[in-house]
Amino acid sequence: MATLFNWGVKEGNRATPVVVKMENPNWSMVELEGPSEEDFLITNPSAGARDKRREKNAKQLTWVLLLKAHRAAGCLTSIAPALLTLVSAVKRRVASGRTDADVDNDRVGREKENPTVKSRFYSCIKVFLVVSVLLLCFEVAAYFKGWHFGASNLQLDYLYWAPAFGVKDFFNWVYSRWVLIRTEYFAPPLQFLANACIVLFFIQSLDRLVLCLGCFWIRFKKIKPVPKEGVLDLESGEKGFFPMVLVQIPMCNEKEVYQQSIAAVCNLDWPKSKFLIQVLDDSDDPITVSLINEEVQKWQQEGANILYRHRVIRDGYKAGNLKSAMNCSYVKDYEFVAIFDADFQPTPDFLKKTVPHFKDNDELGLVQARWSFVNKDENLLTRLQNINLSFHFEVEQQVNSVFINFFGFNGTAGVWRITALEEAGGWLERTTVEDMDIAVRAHLHGWKFIFLNDVECQCELPESYEAYRKQQHRWHSGPMQLFRLCLPDIIKAKISVWKKFNMIFLFFLLRKLILPFYSFTLFCIILPMTMFVPEAELPAWVVCYIPATMSFLNILPAPKAFPFLVPYLLFENTMSVTKFNAMISGLFQLGSAYEWVVTKKSGRSSEGDLVSLVEKTKHQRGSSAPDLEEIKEEIQRQQEEKVAKKKKKKHNRIYKKELALAFLLLTASARSLLAAQGIHFYFLLFQGISFLLVGLDLIGEQVD
């Protein structure tokens, strides 16, 4: 039969033939021969020679294409060894790296969590993963047998036939029984849960849209809180409004940032006789205690009105620290208190921009400033955090301040009226979100709040995923603790029904409970399950279009972050595991709900701020102006030393929950590929990859 396809081929050709089978029905087999030595000879440019060369060039082209196809096939065969190499590398990393279940015993004062409580959530995910892998094996076998059962073409009568003898018939019977069980028992509750999450999704999206419209209205109308006194002028002391202000800096083992925060507060532009600085130190490291004490003494010698307070027993964490400081006898001489965490660096005119809002406004209890970040462009993790916090301040805090006069206190960069704190009951140690607790209680007593979007206070963002995860756990478990404690007081409070509805439904349930619940349940549980139970359907617009729209709204306050829209969407779904776990632990009072870990800081500051600060300090001391080049070199040298020191101590952490969900989502993506579900496949694939990157600690800086 080969002779039929040897048209135009020399009989004397000694090249090895290549047989290519083709699927086209008009062709069954073609023999293509490799080039011989004569094909590469240069001939005279005659007409016959040109025809001969044209014929030989066609053969050469065919041969080159076949060689490239052979190389492509070789690349495909090398995928399996590459995957095995990747798996072995991951195994070595898991064996040598620390996991999120490890406890750093070298840190004194860190409470060890109950291992049973800590592993309960992870055990459920492992069981779910094993079941999903088994189901995927069944689905792959059924796919190659040509079975494609779905809600529309499922024939239930076919499923009741009795099995015959033999392994093949037994497998047919088992798979048919599984289809029957999932159709009658699994699909209805899964579809109900999916519909419920879609409804919650709509409600939360509507809330997000209303907030964005409110922010647009504020910008369009140029609504902005304006103090009655106007801009202060310290030269005209009689006309200015200079009440007594107490400034507090709570800190605990903040060795990296204590100098810059104390220096920034000591240079606040306010009459020195009118404000007092309290450095409230809860550090348990003797070296850190000594360094902070020496720094305070140095500023005392320079004429700053500053005191150092150290607690030996750290009861109540930050709330206990602030409560202890407010019990000092001299606090009664002050009317307002400004609070700054250890990594916050207020500008010299901070008090001049915030305190005047209290004049002739006796109902005002809190003035909150916005945060800005010195390291927002440090890595991908800080960029994604900046998107979230920009939306929080620009939209949530500003809209709630203008239209409701209530929002959650951010715990720092704010000025309180001391009377409002005392009337609300003072700082309480019952939750890990003491700032939100005092804000809720003050609002129930009728106090109003103001948020200043144009007044910024610089601080740091967590640069490692471990630090960010601990922070988010505290921020999402604490509100659920507080909701359990405050619900009776909210119901009994003498405030309007609208304010009660806002606090119970919008502030607590929708934004603190429903958001992490549906985000984790819908995208990490229900969506993978619908791949194995196709009778329960999840529309494509729920998977793709609505989340993309909501992410687009979230990123509007940070327009420079638009290139990170897709990573932001995937990372927020990845963080839903931590947020959901924290929400559950806070709601049901599990062991981790009371966990308080100080967020790790690197001590970064903007170079311009440090230079201006040194200039101002030298000017106040009466010495000559400093050499800016020397200051810049010193700053650069210190940062290089910190980076070099960190590189020696870095190690990898392995996060088991994230890795388990990564393999679960990738398994579901393989099942969706069999079902030819395009959008679902891509979403599950990229979401699984994002979980894998986070689980292997490949986002942000590594942990010391």
XYZ file of C-alpha atoms in Angstrom:
704
model
C 0.000 0.000 0.000
C 3.019 2.217 0.504
C 3.732 2.326 -3.211
C 0.495 4.132 -3.800
C 1.853 7.112 -1.877
C 5.371 7.180 -3.361
C 4.502 9.722 -6.056
C 7.554 11.741 -7.204
C 9.926 9.945 -4.846
C 13.180 8.384 -6.104
C 13.520 4.662 -5.702
C 17.157 4.944 -4.833
C 16.674 7.214 -1.800
C 18.314 5.715 1.249
C 16.704 8.054 3.820
C 14.698 6.553 6.650
C 10.948 7.004 6.062
C 8.786 8.655 8.764
C 5.254 7.318 9.091
C 2.620 9.822 10.193
C -0.943 8.722 10.887
C -3.604 11.298 10.187
C -7.136 11.557 11.511
C -8.538 13.107 8.324
C -10.941 10.587 6.725
C -9.486 11.319 3.263
C -6.047 10.100 4.323
C -5.032 6.960 6.110
C -1.212 7.033 6.035
C 1.508 9.154 4.522
C 5.209 8.311 4.156
C 7.473 11.329 4.355
C 11.192 10.823 3.816
C 13.984 12.734 5.423
C 16.367 14.803 3.314
C 19.248 13.066 1.664
C 22.682 14.427 0.837
C 21.538 15.444 -2.648
C 18.878 17.742 -1.177
C 21.585 20.009 0.224
C 23.660 20.305 -2.989
C 23.695 23.667 -4.829
C 22.659 23.360 -8.452
C 22.671 25.751 -11.433
C 19.782 28.229 -11.568
C 18.128 26.721 -14.602
C 14.398 26.211 -14.931
C 14.602 22.495 -14.334
C 16.926 22.997 -11.413
C 14.558 25.547 -9.894
C 11.690 23.080 -10.147
C 13.844 20.417 -8.593
C 14.891 22.762 -5.765
C 11.265 23.746 -5.204
C 10.387 20.094 -4.834
C 13.320 19.494 -2.487
C 12.582 22.637 -0.459
C 9.076 21.299 0.187
C 10.631 18.103 1.495
C 13.022 20.077 3.703
C 10.152 22.163 5.102
C 8.203 19.027 5.895
C 11.213 17.523 7.595
C 11.809 20.654 9.700
C 8.176 20.673 10.786
C 8.431 17.037 11.786
C 11.566 17.774 13.813
C 9.799 20.601 15.637
C 6.838 18.327 16.326
C 9.257 15.765 17.732
C 10.795 18.387 20.021
C 7.335 19.496 21.175
C 6.500 15.895 22.005
C 9.743 15.706 23.978
C 8.766 18.803 25.928
C 5.405 17.247 26.755
C 7.073 14.088 28.006
C 9.350 16.192 30.232
C 6.360 17.668 32.085
C 5.973 14.574 34.247
C 9.607 14.599 35.500
C 9.318 18.343 36.124
C 6.195 17.801 38.225
C 7.947 15.046 40.166
C 10.874 17.382 40.782
C 8.476 20.088 42.001
C 6.738 17.639 44.324
C 10.054 16.492 45.776
C 11.097 20.114 46.315
C 7.835 20.807 48.106
C 8.388 17.704 50.258
C 11.842 18.930 51.243
C 10.440 22.358 52.023
C 7.659 20.892 54.129
C 10.159 18.693 55.973
C 12.599 21.528 56.703
C 10.233 24.472 57.162
C 8.076 25.410 60.109
C 4.352 25.002 59.867
C 1.612 27.223 61.157
C 1.013 24.683 63.915
C 4.455 25.247 65.413
C 4.745 27.478 68.452
C 7.786 29.676 69.017
C 8.780 28.686 72.522
C 11.558 31.269 72.611
C 9.035 34.090 72.961
C 8.027 34.614 76.571
C 4.414 35.442 77.214
C 2.949 33.874 74.066
C 0.160 31.547 75.048
C 0.110 28.094 73.536
C -3.232 27.254 72.004
C -5.038 23.988 72.593
C -3.868 21.620 69.792
C -7.291 19.949 69.593
C -9.063 23.241 68.987
C -6.389 24.430 66.573
C -6.469 21.321 64.352
C -10.242 20.847 64.224
C -10.782 23.063 61.209
C -7.803 21.588 59.379
C -9.044 18.012 59.971
C -12.374 18.816 58.298
C -10.550 20.175 55.260
C -8.363 17.065 55.044
C -11.393 14.776 55.073
C -13.051 16.919 52.433
C -9.886 16.758 50.303
C -9.647 12.948 50.494
C -13.284 12.559 49.504
C -12.812 14.962 46.588
C -9.808 13.033 45.269
C -11.767 9.778 45.406
C -14.672 11.390 43.588
C -12.303 12.738 40.955
C -11.023 9.207 40.323
C -14.595 8.000 39.822
C -15.360 10.900 37.500
C -12.241 10.334 35.385
C -13.113 6.651 34.968
C -16.694 7.539 34.083
C -15.499 10.163 31.609
C -13.444 7.639 29.658
C -16.406 5.262 29.658
C -18.528 7.947 28.009
C -20.840 8.650 30.952
C -21.751 12.312 31.308
C -24.599 12.468 33.762
C -26.109 15.838 34.448
C -29.298 17.316 35.783
C -30.814 17.529 32.291
C -29.987 14.129 30.793
C -29.912 11.922 33.867
C -32.008 8.759 33.435
C -32.948 7.560 36.890
C -34.430 4.318 35.559
C -31.009 3.337 34.298
C -29.584 3.639 37.788
C -31.693 0.913 39.385
C -30.413 -2.025 37.374
C -28.837 -4.820 39.415
C -25.095 -5.442 39.053
C -23.801 -8.434 37.159
C -20.716 -10.402 38.057
C -17.238 -9.046 37.378
C -15.120 -6.075 38.412
C -16.241 -3.942 35.488
C -19.920 -4.473 36.195
C -19.361 -3.809 39.899
C -17.742 -0.464 39.091
C -20.690 0.415 36.862
C -23.074 -0.364 39.690
C -21.081 1.660 42.266
C -20.884 4.707 40.011
C -24.577 4.556 39.142
C -25.429 4.367 42.847
C -23.210 7.382 43.519
C -25.018 9.372 40.829
C -28.350 8.429 42.360
C -27.248 9.423 45.880
C -25.841 12.770 44.806
C -28.975 13.534 42.796
C -31.450 12.750 45.554
C -29.516 13.664 48.713
C -26.496 15.884 47.999
C -27.716 18.161 45.239
C -30.812 19.703 46.961
C -29.077 20.921 50.156
C -26.032 22.030 48.176
C -28.209 23.996 45.780
C -30.081 25.555 48.715
C -26.817 26.585 50.370
C -25.545 27.984 47.075
C -28.720 30.032 46.591
C -28.497 31.318 50.174
C -24.889 32.413 49.629
C -25.883 34.101 46.370
C -28.549 36.088 48.249
C -25.993 37.106 50.884
C -23.639 37.956 48.052
C -26.246 40.290 46.562
C -26.893 41.982 49.910
C -23.216 42.541 50.581
C -22.655 43.786 47.019
C -25.555 46.201 47.389
C -24.042 47.520 50.625
C -20.696 47.951 48.897
C -22.348 49.785 45.985
C -24.241 52.129 48.330
C -21.016 52.962 50.155
C -19.295 53.773 46.850
C -22.187 55.991 45.784
C -22.022 57.756 49.132
C -18.297 58.359 48.649
C -18.965 59.707 45.157
C -21.605 62.070 46.582
C -19.144 63.330 49.208
C -16.583 64.071 46.535
C -19.134 65.624 44.203
C -20.507 67.930 46.910
C -17.043 68.417 48.449
C -18.356 67.594 51.899
C -15.632 68.015 54.474
C -15.674 68.546 58.277
C -14.546 72.092 59.027
C -13.630 73.205 62.576
C -15.387 76.307 63.844
C -12.155 77.838 65.057
C -10.422 77.444 61.706
C -6.654 77.102 61.358
C -4.724 77.644 64.564
C -1.909 80.158 64.837
C 0.477 79.565 67.701
C 1.836 83.094 67.418
C -1.523 84.501 68.585
C -1.999 82.443 71.717
C -5.107 84.282 72.900
C -7.088 83.587 69.752
C -6.038 79.961 69.424
C -7.777 76.944 70.959
C -5.192 75.137 73.091
C -6.813 72.698 75.514
C -4.828 70.272 77.646
C -3.980 67.174 75.575
C -2.605 63.870 76.832
C -0.640 61.870 74.228
C -0.267 58.111 74.768
C 2.078 55.682 72.960
C 1.233 52.098 73.961
C 3.903 49.601 72.929
C 5.123 46.087 73.649
C 8.557 44.849 72.535
C 8.618 47.488 69.777
C 12.411 47.586 69.461
C 12.299 48.428 65.760
C 10.048 51.504 65.889
C 10.146 53.096 69.345
C 12.680 55.783 68.407
C 10.827 57.210 65.419
C 7.424 57.187 67.140
C 8.722 58.932 70.283
C 10.628 61.472 68.192
C 7.573 62.237 66.033
C 5.296 62.757 69.065
C 7.858 64.905 70.904
C 7.944 67.249 67.880
C 4.198 67.892 67.784
C 3.493 71.567 67.211
C 1.649 72.325 70.452
C 2.476 74.447 73.515
C 4.660 72.254 75.721
C 2.789 73.303 78.839
C -0.456 72.127 77.261
C 0.326 68.473 76.520
C 1.948 65.500 78.219
C 3.359 62.378 76.541
C 2.964 58.958 78.140
C 5.134 56.110 76.825
C 3.192 53.027 77.985
C 5.571 50.098 77.736
C 4.445 46.488 78.213
C 7.714 44.983 76.999
C 8.992 41.826 78.680
C 12.443 42.026 77.065
C 14.912 43.700 79.485
C 17.031 45.088 76.643
C 13.996 46.695 74.970
C 12.850 48.142 78.309
C 16.257 49.684 78.872
C 16.449 51.150 75.368
C 12.996 52.753 75.543
C 13.694 54.166 79.004
C 16.963 55.706 77.795
C 15.178 57.237 74.799
C 12.572 58.845 77.071
C 15.275 60.224 79.375
C 17.087 61.701 76.378
C 13.968 63.608 75.308
C 13.338 64.719 78.894
C 16.767 66.318 78.899
C 15.840 68.110 75.688
C 12.855 69.699 77.441
C 10.031 67.416 76.259
C 7.183 66.826 78.705
C 7.322 63.027 78.523
C 6.922 60.185 81.050
C 7.798 56.487 80.923
C 5.473 53.852 82.418
C 6.311 50.145 82.418
C 3.994 47.337 83.524
C 5.582 44.181 84.846
C 2.364 42.146 84.545
C 0.751 42.512 81.108
C -2.901 42.035 82.056
C -5.478 42.894 79.418
C -2.871 43.588 76.731
C -3.349 47.002 75.109
C -6.684 47.683 76.820
C -5.157 46.971 80.223
C -2.212 49.204 79.385
C -4.425 52.155 78.437
C -6.716 51.572 81.416
C -3.768 51.629 83.796
C -2.497 54.888 82.293
C -5.900 56.585 82.552
C -6.004 55.819 86.293
C -3.115 58.212 86.987
C -4.087 61.135 89.200
C -2.815 63.817 86.815
C -5.116 62.682 83.964
C -7.965 64.727 85.470
C -6.116 67.892 84.397
C -6.414 66.984 80.698
C -9.432 67.300 78.422
C -8.401 65.203 75.419
C -6.211 62.173 74.797
C -4.455 61.341 71.512
C -3.387 57.723 70.943
C -0.610 56.542 68.610
C 0.626 52.992 68.221
C 4.373 52.449 68.295
C 4.830 52.476 64.492
C 2.790 55.663 63.878
C 4.525 58.925 63.037
C 2.170 61.925 63.267
C 3.109 65.099 61.465
C 3.926 68.136 63.656
C 0.580 69.789 62.833
C -1.515 66.713 63.725
C -3.054 68.254 66.867
C -3.635 71.560 65.079
C -5.746 69.737 62.456
C -7.747 67.501 64.798
C -8.306 69.203 68.176
C -10.105 72.338 66.792
C -13.055 70.150 65.728
C -13.966 69.731 69.406
C -14.457 73.466 69.979
C -18.121 74.384 70.533
C -19.114 70.798 69.624
C -19.939 69.193 72.951
C -21.473 66.072 71.343
C -18.241 65.151 69.562
C -16.359 62.342 71.274
C -13.791 61.184 68.689
C -11.791 62.612 65.791
C -10.153 59.877 63.701
C -7.381 60.511 61.155
C -6.553 58.413 58.121
C -3.582 56.067 57.902
C -0.909 56.299 55.216
C 1.782 53.700 54.693
C 5.506 54.138 54.198
C 5.948 50.619 52.766
C 2.847 50.195 50.600
C 5.022 49.402 47.545
C 7.417 47.073 49.350
C 6.036 43.778 47.973
C 2.865 42.241 46.578
C 1.421 41.655 50.044
C 1.721 45.306 51.077
C 0.211 46.446 47.767
C -2.841 44.256 48.310
C -3.199 45.467 51.905
C -3.067 49.054 50.690
C -6.041 48.375 48.399
C -8.114 47.030 51.291
C -7.251 49.785 53.749
C -7.659 52.545 51.168
C -11.232 51.392 50.607
C -11.773 51.106 54.362
C -10.744 54.695 55.066
C -11.800 56.429 51.856
C -15.215 54.773 51.607
C -16.361 52.996 54.769
C -15.048 55.359 57.440
C -15.763 58.551 55.521
C -19.309 57.604 54.467
C -20.263 56.368 57.941
C -18.825 59.534 59.468
C -20.741 61.897 57.187
C -24.133 60.140 57.108
C -24.291 58.250 60.426
C -21.737 59.941 62.719
C -20.497 56.515 63.801
C -17.687 54.210 62.751
C -15.284 51.849 64.447
C -12.321 53.501 66.135
C -9.103 52.289 64.476
C -7.222 52.107 67.777
C -4.642 54.732 66.871
C -4.179 58.106 65.131
C -7.276 59.440 66.883
C -8.149 62.023 69.544
C -10.749 61.210 72.214
C -12.609 63.497 74.579
C -11.732 62.038 77.973
C -15.276 62.684 79.205
C -16.613 60.411 76.433
C -14.219 57.631 77.463
C -15.240 57.901 81.105
C -18.973 58.032 80.354
C -18.699 54.945 78.129
C -17.083 52.985 80.954
C -13.415 53.360 80.059
C -11.153 50.764 78.499
C -12.325 47.194 79.065
C -10.231 44.038 78.753
C -13.015 41.710 77.598
C -12.072 41.485 73.890
C -9.045 41.782 71.619
C -10.651 44.760 69.806
C -10.725 47.270 72.643
C -10.873 50.128 70.108
C -14.128 48.901 68.560
C -15.516 48.143 72.006
C -15.049 51.681 73.315
C -16.446 53.149 70.074
C -19.643 51.074 70.286
C -20.214 51.933 73.938
C -19.559 55.634 73.343
C -22.012 55.665 70.427
C -24.678 54.015 72.591
C -24.254 56.928 75.028
C -24.957 59.448 72.265
C -21.437 60.591 71.328
C -20.674 61.484 67.709
C -17.550 60.785 65.670
C -15.725 62.622 62.872
C -13.358 61.091 60.328
C -10.803 63.362 58.635
C -9.849 61.879 55.283
C -7.341 64.647 54.523
C -5.368 64.240 57.773
C -2.906 61.366 57.441
C -0.653 59.617 59.914
C 2.135 57.421 58.578
C 2.586 53.843 59.746
C 3.735 50.407 58.568
C 1.997 47.516 56.864
C 2.913 43.926 57.799
C 5.437 42.704 55.244
C 5.196 38.975 56.016
C 2.178 36.770 55.548
C 2.567 35.359 59.056
C 2.306 38.829 60.646
C -0.613 39.781 58.396
C -2.451 36.543 59.158
C -2.109 37.071 62.915
C -3.353 40.639 62.558
C -6.378 39.618 60.490
C -7.211 36.836 62.937
C -7.396 39.362 65.775
C -9.357 41.862 63.679
C -12.014 39.277 62.743
C -12.355 37.221 65.925
C -12.630 40.255 68.209
C -15.753 41.759 66.560
C -17.644 38.486 67.016
C -16.684 38.414 70.681
C -17.842 42.005 70.992
C -21.116 41.288 69.186
C -22.022 38.593 71.725
C -21.288 40.976 74.588
C -22.848 44.161 73.158
C -26.039 42.802 71.592
C -28.176 43.144 74.778
C -26.839 46.673 75.363
C -27.600 47.702 71.769
C -31.167 46.433 72.030
C -31.742 48.244 75.352
C -29.977 51.477 74.337
C -31.997 54.678 74.010
C -31.076 55.347 70.395
C -33.138 55.370 67.215
C -34.248 52.176 65.498
C -32.190 53.110 62.444
C -28.995 53.342 64.546
C -29.759 49.970 66.144
C -30.314 48.440 62.703
C -27.075 49.960 61.447
C -25.034 48.596 64.348
C -26.588 45.119 64.480
C -27.094 44.297 60.800
C -24.709 46.496 58.812
C -21.818 47.016 61.213
C -21.637 43.569 62.840
C -23.609 40.958 60.889
C -23.091 42.043 57.279
C -19.522 43.373 57.347
C -18.039 41.248 60.125
C -19.919 37.911 59.911
C -21.669 37.489 56.551
C -18.766 38.731 54.422
C -16.180 36.130 55.572
C -18.876 33.433 55.780
C -20.130 33.614 52.200
C -16.694 34.386 50.773
C -15.221 31.194 52.210
C -18.323 29.015 51.824
C -19.200 30.070 48.286
C -15.776 30.110 46.633
C -13.853 27.523 48.670
C -16.542 24.927 49.487
C -19.663 25.216 47.321
C -17.896 25.954 44.026
C -15.577 22.890 44.239
C -18.502 20.730 45.370
C -20.607 21.707 42.356
C -17.885 20.224 40.169
C -18.482 16.797 41.734
C -22.241 17.297 42.117
C -23.136 18.885 38.765
C -26.853 18.664 39.564
C -26.288 21.707 41.821
C -25.405 24.590 39.530
C -23.548 27.813 40.234
C -24.046 30.438 37.491
C -21.015 31.818 35.706
C -21.829 35.406 36.645
C -21.581 34.476 40.330
C -18.140 32.975 39.786
C -16.671 35.686 37.589
C -18.561 38.860 36.825
C -19.918 39.934 40.216
C -16.642 39.322 42.129
C -14.735 41.200 39.436
C -17.168 44.126 39.714
C -16.892 44.232 43.501
C -13.101 44.077 43.290
C -13.214 46.932 40.785
C -15.207 49.017 43.286
C -12.773 48.133 46.068
C -9.790 49.241 44.039
C -11.229 52.639 43.028
C -9.758 54.521 46.054
C -6.303 53.252 45.025
C -6.253 53.817 41.233
C -2.515 53.056 40.941
C -3.259 49.482 42.021
C -5.446 48.632 38.992
C -2.790 46.253 37.535
C -3.263 44.150 40.682
C -7.011 43.696 40.264
C -6.893 39.934 39.568
C -4.291 39.144 42.271
C -6.378 41.173 44.717
C -9.529 39.164 43.933
C -7.711 35.847 44.317
C -5.879 36.912 47.474
C -9.062 38.096 49.171
C -10.638 34.684 48.579
C -7.464 33.082 49.934
C -7.615 35.194 53.090
C -11.238 34.135 53.607
C -9.924 30.937 55.232
C -8.192 32.889 58.003
C -11.092 35.316 58.375
C -13.707 32.560 58.488
C -11.709 30.601 61.060
C -11.283 33.738 63.178
C -14.971 34.598 62.891
C -15.988 31.114 64.055
C -13.518 31.150 66.956
C -14.780 34.554 68.100
C -18.452 33.694 67.707
C -18.211 30.426 69.666
C -15.497 31.563 72.087
C -12.842 29.037 70.992
C -9.295 29.139 72.347
C -7.781 31.201 69.538
C -10.351 33.991 70.043
C -8.273 35.336 72.957
C -4.953 35.130 71.124
C -3.073 38.429 70.991
C 0.192 38.618 69.049
C 1.866 41.979 68.492
C 2.168 42.637 64.755
C 5.786 42.305 63.654
C 7.268 45.558 62.352
C 10.421 46.312 60.403
C 10.926 49.931 61.464
C 10.605 51.488 58.019
C 10.247 55.241 57.676
C 10.156 57.533 54.684
C 13.526 59.177 54.163
C 12.039 62.636 53.767
C 10.226 62.433 57.086
C 13.363 61.402 58.956
C 15.415 64.162 57.352
C 12.838 66.824 58.184
C 12.543 65.445 61.707
C 16.294 65.645 62.308
C 16.357 69.159 60.879
C 13.586 70.255 63.212
C 15.242 68.617 66.213
C 18.623 70.230 65.509
C 16.937 73.600 65.057
C 15.148 73.308 68.395
C 18.412 72.397 70.128
C 20.059 75.537 68.739
C 22.831 73.785 66.834
C 23.865 74.158 63.229
C 21.924 72.587 60.379
C 22.805 68.922 59.825
C 24.419 67.529 56.704
C 21.601 65.965 54.685
C 23.954 63.660 52.818
C 25.291 62.227 56.073
C 21.735 61.660 57.316
C 20.761 59.881 54.106
C 23.857 57.700 54.280
C 23.144 56.819 57.894
C 19.529 55.914 57.069
C 20.640 53.763 54.146
C 23.305 52.053 56.276
C 20.779 51.190 59.000
C 18.314 49.800 56.488
C 21.029 47.668 54.869
C 22.021 46.304 58.273
C 18.401 45.379 58.988
C 18.049 43.638 55.634
C 21.307 41.722 56.107
C 20.269 40.681 59.594
C 16.890 39.482 58.335
C 18.415 37.413 55.560
C 20.339 35.382 58.108
C 17.207 34.601 60.116
C 14.672 33.973 57.381
C 12.930 30.654 57.126
C 9.876 29.304 55.386
C 6.543 28.532 56.949
C 4.140 25.976 55.553
C 0.446 26.760 56.037
C -1.515 23.526 56.112
C -5.020 24.919 55.650
C -4.013 26.894 52.576
C -2.156 23.931 51.063
C -5.083 21.566 51.673
C -7.489 23.980 49.997
C -5.016 24.496 47.137
C -5.043 20.793 46.275
C -8.814 20.691 46.748
C -9.381 23.540 44.288
C -6.902 22.118 41.786
C -8.680 18.758 42.019
C -11.995 20.490 41.361
C -10.453 22.359 38.417
C -9.444 19.023 36.874
C -13.045 17.839 37.226
C -14.369 21.053 35.665
C -11.980 20.535 32.750
C -13.587 17.160 32.095
C -17.001 18.838 32.119
C -15.763 21.560 29.725
C -16.781 24.400 32.078
C -14.522 27.209 30.935
C -15.027 30.002 33.478
C -15.284 27.587 36.403
C -12.087 25.845 35.313
C -10.038 29.018 35.033
C -11.331 30.414 38.323
C -10.624 27.172 40.202
C -7.213 26.817 38.578
C -5.975 30.321 39.413
C -7.596 30.262 42.848
C -5.877 26.942 43.567
C -2.540 28.390 42.444
C -3.010 31.419 44.718
C -3.727 29.110 47.665
C -0.608 27.133 46.760
C 1.583 30.250 46.695
C 0.273 31.421 50.042
C 0.501 27.941 51.564
C 4.191 27.735 50.608
C 4.826 31.253 51.984
C 5.750 32.724 48.610
C 3.957 36.042 49.126
C 5.480 38.882 51.102
C 8.611 38.704 53.211
C 9.464 35.562 55.091
C 9.252 35.378 58.875
C 12.151 35.897 61.255
